Short mmCIF file of C-alpha atoms and ligand atoms in Angstrom, two decimals:
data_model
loop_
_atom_site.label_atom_id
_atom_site.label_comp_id
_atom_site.label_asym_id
_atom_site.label_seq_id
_atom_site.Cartn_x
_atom_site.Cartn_y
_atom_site.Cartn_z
CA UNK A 1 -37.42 264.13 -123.75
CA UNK A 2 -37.80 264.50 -120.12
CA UNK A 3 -35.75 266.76 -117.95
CA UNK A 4 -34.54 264.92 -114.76
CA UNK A 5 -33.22 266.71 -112.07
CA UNK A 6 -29.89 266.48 -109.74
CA UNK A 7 -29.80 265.70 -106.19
CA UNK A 8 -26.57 267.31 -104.80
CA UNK A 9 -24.93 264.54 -102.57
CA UNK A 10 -23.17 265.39 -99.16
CA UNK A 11 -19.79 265.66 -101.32
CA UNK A 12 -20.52 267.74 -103.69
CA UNK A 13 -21.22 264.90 -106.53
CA UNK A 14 -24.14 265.15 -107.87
CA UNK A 15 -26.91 262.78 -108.94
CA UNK A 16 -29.80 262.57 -111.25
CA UNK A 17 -33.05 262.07 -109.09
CA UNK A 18 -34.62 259.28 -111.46
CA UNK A 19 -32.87 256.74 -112.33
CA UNK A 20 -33.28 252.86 -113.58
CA UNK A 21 -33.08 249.39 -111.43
CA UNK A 22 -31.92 246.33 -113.48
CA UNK A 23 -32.39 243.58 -109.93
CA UNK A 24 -33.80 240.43 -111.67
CA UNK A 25 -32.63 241.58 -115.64
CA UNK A 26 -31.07 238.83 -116.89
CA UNK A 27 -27.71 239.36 -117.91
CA UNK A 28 -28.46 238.63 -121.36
CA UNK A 29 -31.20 241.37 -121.45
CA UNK A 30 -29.70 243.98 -119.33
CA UNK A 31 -27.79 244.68 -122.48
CA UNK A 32 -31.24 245.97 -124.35
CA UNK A 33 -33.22 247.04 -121.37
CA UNK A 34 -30.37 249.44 -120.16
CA UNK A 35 -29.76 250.68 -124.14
CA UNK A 36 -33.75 251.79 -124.36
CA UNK A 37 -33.63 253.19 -120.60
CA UNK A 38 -30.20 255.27 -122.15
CA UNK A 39 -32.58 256.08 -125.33
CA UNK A 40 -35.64 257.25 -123.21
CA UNK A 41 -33.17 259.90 -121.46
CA UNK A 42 -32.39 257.82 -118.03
CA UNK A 43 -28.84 258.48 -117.27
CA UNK A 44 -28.00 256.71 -113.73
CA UNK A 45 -28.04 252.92 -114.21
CA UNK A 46 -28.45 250.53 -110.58
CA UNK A 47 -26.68 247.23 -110.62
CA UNK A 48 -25.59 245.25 -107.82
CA UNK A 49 -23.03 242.03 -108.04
CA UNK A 50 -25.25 240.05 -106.64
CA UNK A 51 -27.56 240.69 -109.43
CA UNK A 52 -25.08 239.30 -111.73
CA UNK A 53 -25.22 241.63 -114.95
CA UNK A 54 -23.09 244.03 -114.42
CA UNK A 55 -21.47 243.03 -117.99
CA UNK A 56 -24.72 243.59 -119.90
CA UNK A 57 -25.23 246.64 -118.36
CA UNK A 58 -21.20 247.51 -118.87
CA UNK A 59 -21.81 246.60 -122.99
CA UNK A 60 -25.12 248.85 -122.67
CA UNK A 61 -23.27 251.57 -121.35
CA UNK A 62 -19.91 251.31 -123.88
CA UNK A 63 -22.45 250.52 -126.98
CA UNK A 64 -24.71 253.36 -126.12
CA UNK A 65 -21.60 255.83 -126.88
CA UNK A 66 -22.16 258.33 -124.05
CA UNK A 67 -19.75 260.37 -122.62
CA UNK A 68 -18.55 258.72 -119.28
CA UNK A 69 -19.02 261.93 -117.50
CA UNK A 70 -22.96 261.68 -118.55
CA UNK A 71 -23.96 258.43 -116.87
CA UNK A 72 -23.82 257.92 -113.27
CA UNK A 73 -23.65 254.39 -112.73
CA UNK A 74 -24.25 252.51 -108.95
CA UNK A 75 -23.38 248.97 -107.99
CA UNK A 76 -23.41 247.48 -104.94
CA UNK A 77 -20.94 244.81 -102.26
CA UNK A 78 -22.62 241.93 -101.65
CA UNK A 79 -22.60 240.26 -98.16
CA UNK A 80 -20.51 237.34 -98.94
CA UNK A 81 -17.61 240.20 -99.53
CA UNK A 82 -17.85 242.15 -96.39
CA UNK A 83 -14.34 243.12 -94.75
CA UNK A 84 -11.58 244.76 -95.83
CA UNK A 85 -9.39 243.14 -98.48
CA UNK A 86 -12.73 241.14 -100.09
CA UNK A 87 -14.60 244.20 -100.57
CA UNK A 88 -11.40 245.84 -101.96
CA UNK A 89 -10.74 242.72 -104.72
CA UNK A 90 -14.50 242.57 -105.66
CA UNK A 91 -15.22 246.10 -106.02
CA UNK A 92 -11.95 245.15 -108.61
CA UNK A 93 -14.49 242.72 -109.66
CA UNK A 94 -17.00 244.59 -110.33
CA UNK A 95 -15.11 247.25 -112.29
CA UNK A 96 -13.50 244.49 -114.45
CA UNK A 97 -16.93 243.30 -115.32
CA UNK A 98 -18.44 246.74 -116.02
CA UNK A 99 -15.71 247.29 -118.28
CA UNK A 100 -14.74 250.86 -116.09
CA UNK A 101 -12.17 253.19 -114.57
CA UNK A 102 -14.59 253.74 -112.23
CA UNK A 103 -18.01 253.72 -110.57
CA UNK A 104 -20.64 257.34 -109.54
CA UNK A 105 -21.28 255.21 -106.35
CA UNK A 106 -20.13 252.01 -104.54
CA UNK A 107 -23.03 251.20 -102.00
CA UNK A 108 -22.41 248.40 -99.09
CA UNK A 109 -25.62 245.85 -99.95
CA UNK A 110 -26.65 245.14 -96.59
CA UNK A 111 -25.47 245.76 -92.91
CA UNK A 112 -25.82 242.63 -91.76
CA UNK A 113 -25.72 243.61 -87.97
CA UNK A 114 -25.01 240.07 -87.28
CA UNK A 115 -21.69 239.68 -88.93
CA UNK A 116 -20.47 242.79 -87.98
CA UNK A 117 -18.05 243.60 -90.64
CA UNK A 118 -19.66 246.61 -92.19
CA UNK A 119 -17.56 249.21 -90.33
CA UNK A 120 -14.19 247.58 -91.50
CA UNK A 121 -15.98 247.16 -94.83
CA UNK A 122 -16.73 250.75 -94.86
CA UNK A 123 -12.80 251.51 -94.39
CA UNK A 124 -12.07 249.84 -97.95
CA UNK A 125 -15.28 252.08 -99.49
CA UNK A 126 -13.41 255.36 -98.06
CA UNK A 127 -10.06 253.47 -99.56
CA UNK A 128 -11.72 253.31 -102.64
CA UNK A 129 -13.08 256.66 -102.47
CA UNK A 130 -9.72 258.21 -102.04
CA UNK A 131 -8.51 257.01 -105.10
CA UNK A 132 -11.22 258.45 -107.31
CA UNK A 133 -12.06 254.64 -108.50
CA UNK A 134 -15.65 255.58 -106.56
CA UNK A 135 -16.74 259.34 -107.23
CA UNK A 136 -19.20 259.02 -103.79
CA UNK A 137 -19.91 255.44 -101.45
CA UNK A 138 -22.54 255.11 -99.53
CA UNK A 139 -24.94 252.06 -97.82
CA UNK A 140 -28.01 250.16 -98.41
CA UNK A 141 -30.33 248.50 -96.00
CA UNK A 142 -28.84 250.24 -93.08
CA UNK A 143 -31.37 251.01 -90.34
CA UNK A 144 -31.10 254.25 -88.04
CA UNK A 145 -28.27 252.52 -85.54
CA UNK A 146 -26.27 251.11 -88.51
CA UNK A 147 -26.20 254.45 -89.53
CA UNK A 148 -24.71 256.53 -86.40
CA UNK A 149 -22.61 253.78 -85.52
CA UNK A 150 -20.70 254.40 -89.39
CA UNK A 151 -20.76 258.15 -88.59
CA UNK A 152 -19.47 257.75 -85.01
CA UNK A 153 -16.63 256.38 -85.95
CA UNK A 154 -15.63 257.19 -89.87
CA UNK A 155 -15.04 260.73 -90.86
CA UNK A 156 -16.75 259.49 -94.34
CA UNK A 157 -20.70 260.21 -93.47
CA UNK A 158 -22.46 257.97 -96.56
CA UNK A 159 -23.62 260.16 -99.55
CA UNK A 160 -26.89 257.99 -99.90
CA UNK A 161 -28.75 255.23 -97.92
CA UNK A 162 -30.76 253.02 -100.51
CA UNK A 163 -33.93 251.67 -99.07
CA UNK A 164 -37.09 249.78 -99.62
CA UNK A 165 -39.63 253.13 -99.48
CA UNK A 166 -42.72 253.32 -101.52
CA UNK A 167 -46.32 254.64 -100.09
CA UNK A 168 -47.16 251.71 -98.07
CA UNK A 169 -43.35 252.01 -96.19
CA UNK A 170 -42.96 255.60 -95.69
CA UNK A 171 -39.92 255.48 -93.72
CA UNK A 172 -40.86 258.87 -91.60
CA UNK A 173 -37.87 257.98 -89.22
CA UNK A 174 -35.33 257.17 -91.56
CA UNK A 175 -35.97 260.06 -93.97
CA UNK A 176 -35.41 262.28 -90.78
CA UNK A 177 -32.37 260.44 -89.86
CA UNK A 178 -30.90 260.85 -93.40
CA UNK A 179 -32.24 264.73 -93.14
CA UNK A 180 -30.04 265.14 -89.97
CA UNK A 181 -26.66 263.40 -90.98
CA UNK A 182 -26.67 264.73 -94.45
CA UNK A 183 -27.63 261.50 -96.47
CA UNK A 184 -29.54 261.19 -99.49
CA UNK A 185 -32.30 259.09 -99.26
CA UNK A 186 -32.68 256.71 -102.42
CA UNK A 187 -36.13 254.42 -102.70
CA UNK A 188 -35.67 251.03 -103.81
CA UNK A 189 -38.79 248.80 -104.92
CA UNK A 190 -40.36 252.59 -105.75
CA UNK A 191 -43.40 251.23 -107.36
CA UNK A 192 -43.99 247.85 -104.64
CA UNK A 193 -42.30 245.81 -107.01
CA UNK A 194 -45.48 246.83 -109.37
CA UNK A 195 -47.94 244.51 -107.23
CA UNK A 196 -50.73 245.71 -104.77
CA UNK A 197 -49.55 249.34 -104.35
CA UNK A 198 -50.35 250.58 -108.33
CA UNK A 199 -53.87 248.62 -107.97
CA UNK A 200 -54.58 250.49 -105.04
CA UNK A 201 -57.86 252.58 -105.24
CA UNK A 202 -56.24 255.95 -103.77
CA UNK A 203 -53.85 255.60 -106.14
CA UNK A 204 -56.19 255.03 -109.02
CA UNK A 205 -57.99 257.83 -107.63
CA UNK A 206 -55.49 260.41 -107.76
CA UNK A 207 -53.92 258.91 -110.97
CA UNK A 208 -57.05 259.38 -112.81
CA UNK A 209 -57.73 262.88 -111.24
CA UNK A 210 -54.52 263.74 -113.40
CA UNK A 211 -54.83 261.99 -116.30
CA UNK A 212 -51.87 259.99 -115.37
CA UNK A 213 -50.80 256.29 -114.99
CA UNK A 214 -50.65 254.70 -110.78
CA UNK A 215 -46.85 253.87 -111.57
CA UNK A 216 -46.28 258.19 -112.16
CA UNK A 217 -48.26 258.91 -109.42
CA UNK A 218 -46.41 256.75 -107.38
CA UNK A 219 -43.01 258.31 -108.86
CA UNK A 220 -44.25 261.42 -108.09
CA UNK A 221 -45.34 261.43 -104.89
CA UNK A 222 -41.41 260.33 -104.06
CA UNK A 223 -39.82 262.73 -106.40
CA UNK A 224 -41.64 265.43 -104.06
CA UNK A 225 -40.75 263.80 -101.18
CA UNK A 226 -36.88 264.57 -102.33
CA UNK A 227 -36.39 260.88 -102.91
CA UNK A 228 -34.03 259.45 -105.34
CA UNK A 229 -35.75 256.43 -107.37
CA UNK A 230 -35.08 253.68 -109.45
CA UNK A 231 -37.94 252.32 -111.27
CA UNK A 232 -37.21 248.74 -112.97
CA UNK A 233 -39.24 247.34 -116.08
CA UNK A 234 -37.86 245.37 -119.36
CA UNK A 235 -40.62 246.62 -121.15
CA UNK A 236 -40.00 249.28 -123.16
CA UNK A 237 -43.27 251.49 -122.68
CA UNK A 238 -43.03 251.12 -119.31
CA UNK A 239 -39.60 252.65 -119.37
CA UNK A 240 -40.63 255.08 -121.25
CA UNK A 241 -43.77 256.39 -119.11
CA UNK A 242 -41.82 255.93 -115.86
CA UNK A 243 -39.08 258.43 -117.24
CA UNK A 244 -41.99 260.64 -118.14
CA UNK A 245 -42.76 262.49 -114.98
CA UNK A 246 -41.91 265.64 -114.55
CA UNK A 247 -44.43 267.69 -115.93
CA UNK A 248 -46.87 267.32 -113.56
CA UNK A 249 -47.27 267.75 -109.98
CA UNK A 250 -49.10 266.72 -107.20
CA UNK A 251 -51.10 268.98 -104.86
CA UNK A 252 -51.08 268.84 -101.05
CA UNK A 253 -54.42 266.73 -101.04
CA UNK A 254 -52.67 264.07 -103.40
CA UNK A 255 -50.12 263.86 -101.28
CA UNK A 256 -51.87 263.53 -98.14
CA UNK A 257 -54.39 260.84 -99.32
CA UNK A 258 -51.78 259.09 -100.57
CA UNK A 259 -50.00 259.09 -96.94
CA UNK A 260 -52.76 257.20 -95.63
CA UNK A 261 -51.36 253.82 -97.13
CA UNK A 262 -48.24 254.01 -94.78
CA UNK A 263 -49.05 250.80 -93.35
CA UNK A 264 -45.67 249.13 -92.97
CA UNK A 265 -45.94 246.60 -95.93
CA UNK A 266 -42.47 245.25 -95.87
CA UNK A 267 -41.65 243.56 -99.35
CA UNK A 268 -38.19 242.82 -98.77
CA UNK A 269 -36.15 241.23 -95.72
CA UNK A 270 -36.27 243.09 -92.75
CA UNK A 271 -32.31 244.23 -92.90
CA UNK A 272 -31.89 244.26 -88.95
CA UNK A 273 -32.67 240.26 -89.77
CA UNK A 274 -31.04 239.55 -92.88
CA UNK A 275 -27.59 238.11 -93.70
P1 NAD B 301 -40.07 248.40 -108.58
O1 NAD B 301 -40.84 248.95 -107.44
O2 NAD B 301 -39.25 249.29 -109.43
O3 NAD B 301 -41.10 247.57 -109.46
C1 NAD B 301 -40.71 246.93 -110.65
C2 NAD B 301 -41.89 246.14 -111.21
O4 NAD B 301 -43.04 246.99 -111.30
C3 NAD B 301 -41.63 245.67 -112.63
O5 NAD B 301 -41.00 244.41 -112.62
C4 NAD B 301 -43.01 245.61 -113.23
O6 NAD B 301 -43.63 244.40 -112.87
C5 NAD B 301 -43.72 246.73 -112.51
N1 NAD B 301 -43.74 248.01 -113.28
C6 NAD B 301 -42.69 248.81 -113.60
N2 NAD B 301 -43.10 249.90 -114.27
C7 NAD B 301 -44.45 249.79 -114.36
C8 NAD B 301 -45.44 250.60 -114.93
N3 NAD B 301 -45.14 251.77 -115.52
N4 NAD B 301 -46.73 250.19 -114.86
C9 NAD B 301 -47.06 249.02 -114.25
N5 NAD B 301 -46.16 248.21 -113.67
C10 NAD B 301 -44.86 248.59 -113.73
O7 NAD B 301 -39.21 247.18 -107.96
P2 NAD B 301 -37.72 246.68 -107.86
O8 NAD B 301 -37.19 246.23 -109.17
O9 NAD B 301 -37.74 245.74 -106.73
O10 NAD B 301 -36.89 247.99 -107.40
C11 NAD B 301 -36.28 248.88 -108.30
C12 NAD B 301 -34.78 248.78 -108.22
O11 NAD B 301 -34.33 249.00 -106.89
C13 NAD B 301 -34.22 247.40 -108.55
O12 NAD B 301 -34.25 247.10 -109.92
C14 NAD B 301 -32.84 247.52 -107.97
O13 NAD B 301 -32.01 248.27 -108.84
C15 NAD B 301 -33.12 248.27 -106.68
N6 NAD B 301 -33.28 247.37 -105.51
C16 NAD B 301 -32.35 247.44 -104.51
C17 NAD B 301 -32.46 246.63 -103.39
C18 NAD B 301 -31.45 246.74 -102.30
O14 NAD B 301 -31.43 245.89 -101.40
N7 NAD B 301 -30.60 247.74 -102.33
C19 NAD B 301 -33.52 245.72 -103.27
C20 NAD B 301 -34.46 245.68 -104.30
C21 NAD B 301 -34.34 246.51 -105.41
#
């Protein structure tokens, strides 16, 4: 079984560098898709409330019969619950519905520039922090500004900034932002949400020159970057292969063909924009 590797966090908490996505799992089939992600060796788990199955991923976790200290297990505020008592009662929420003491790391969804809550909302994540019911907190979505405006004013710099990053959307200046304040950078949508990026011909190319599949090329290629991922699929030889990655490597040619498709393909909301 494959090996993954820590990321050590900006407090000390460390993370494993693969991990697996359950956005659009049903709640019904979290319960199975998180079990065979456990059984294939993942061992950090990404839920969100607002993907609403936290609980099948909670009965995944308590059926799979783990140690706690083993898993490291994310979810996520969503928008409607920014500020400081409603992110306090539904990170409660969340907890309760994940059937645990408490969480590896409480992310903020969005920034939602517009509403301008997230630097009160980050006040409850250090709250929560402090009582050891979140062992690190840290944002999603959060563009540079978002970022030194938190740090300006919080002595609680985030551990990790998830963001949509795959080849096509590089994110050059927000990896060096992350590089400078300390921040983890973790890749959502890793593989393009499986669409045009794995039927790419560069990535065929280079896939091929390996002997390998475009979805582990595309893993690779962040894993050497230093990013944290978190590949989704229900299907349980998908799971398997994208777990399956780290005994091979790309070379500096690989990597730099596969640079060229940095075009800016945004597949999510643009999170200056949203909320
Ligand atoms: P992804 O890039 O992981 O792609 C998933 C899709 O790729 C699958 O549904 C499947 O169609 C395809 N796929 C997976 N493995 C494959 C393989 N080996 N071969 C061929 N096709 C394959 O996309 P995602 O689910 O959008 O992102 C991953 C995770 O990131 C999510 O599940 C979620 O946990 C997180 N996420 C977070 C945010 C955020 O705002 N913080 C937004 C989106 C996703």
């Amino acid at each position: 079984m494959s090996k993954v590797p820590d990321v050590a966090l900006n407090n000390g908490v460390t993370m494993p560098q693969l991990g697996f996505g359950v956005w659009q799992v049903p709640d019904d089939e979290a319960e199975s898709a998180v079990a065979t992600a456990l059984d294939a060796g993942y061992r950090s788990i990404d839920t969100a409330a607002l993907y609403a199955n936290e609980e099948g991923t909670g009965r995944a976790l308590a059926a799979s019969g783990l140690p706690r200290e083993e898993l490291f297990v994310t979810t996520k505020l969503w928008n409607s619950d920014q500020g400081y008592d409603s992110a306090l009662r539904a990170f409660d929420t969340s907890l309760g519905k994940l059937k645990l003491d408490y969480v590896d790391l409480y992310l903020i969804h969005w920034p939602q520039p517009r509403r301008d809550a997230y630097t009160e909302t980050w006040r409850a994540l250090e709250r929560i922090a402090a009582d050891g019911r979140a062992r690190a907190i840290g944002v999603s979505n959060f563009q540079p500004a978002h970022l030194r405006r938190l740090v300006d004013g919080s002595p609680t710099v985030p551990a990790v900034n998830q963001i949509e990053l795959h080849p096509q959307l590089a994110q050059s200046e927000l990896r060096a932002v992350h590089a400078e304040l300390g921040i983890a950078t973790e890749a959502w949508s890793p593989l393009g949400q499986g669409k045009g990026l794995l039927e790419s011909q560069v990535v065929a190319r280079v896939a091929e020159r390996h002997g390998r599949t475009p979805a582990q090329v595309v893993l690779r290629w962040h894993l050497q970057l230093g990013n944290v991922v978190i590949p989704k699929s229900v299907t349980p030889s998908r799971i398997r292969e994208n777990i399956d990655v780290f005994d091979f490597a790309l070379a500096p040619e690989d990597l730099a063909e596969l640079a060229a498709l940095d075009d800016g393909t945004r597949l999510g909301p643009d999170p200056d924009a949203f909320g």
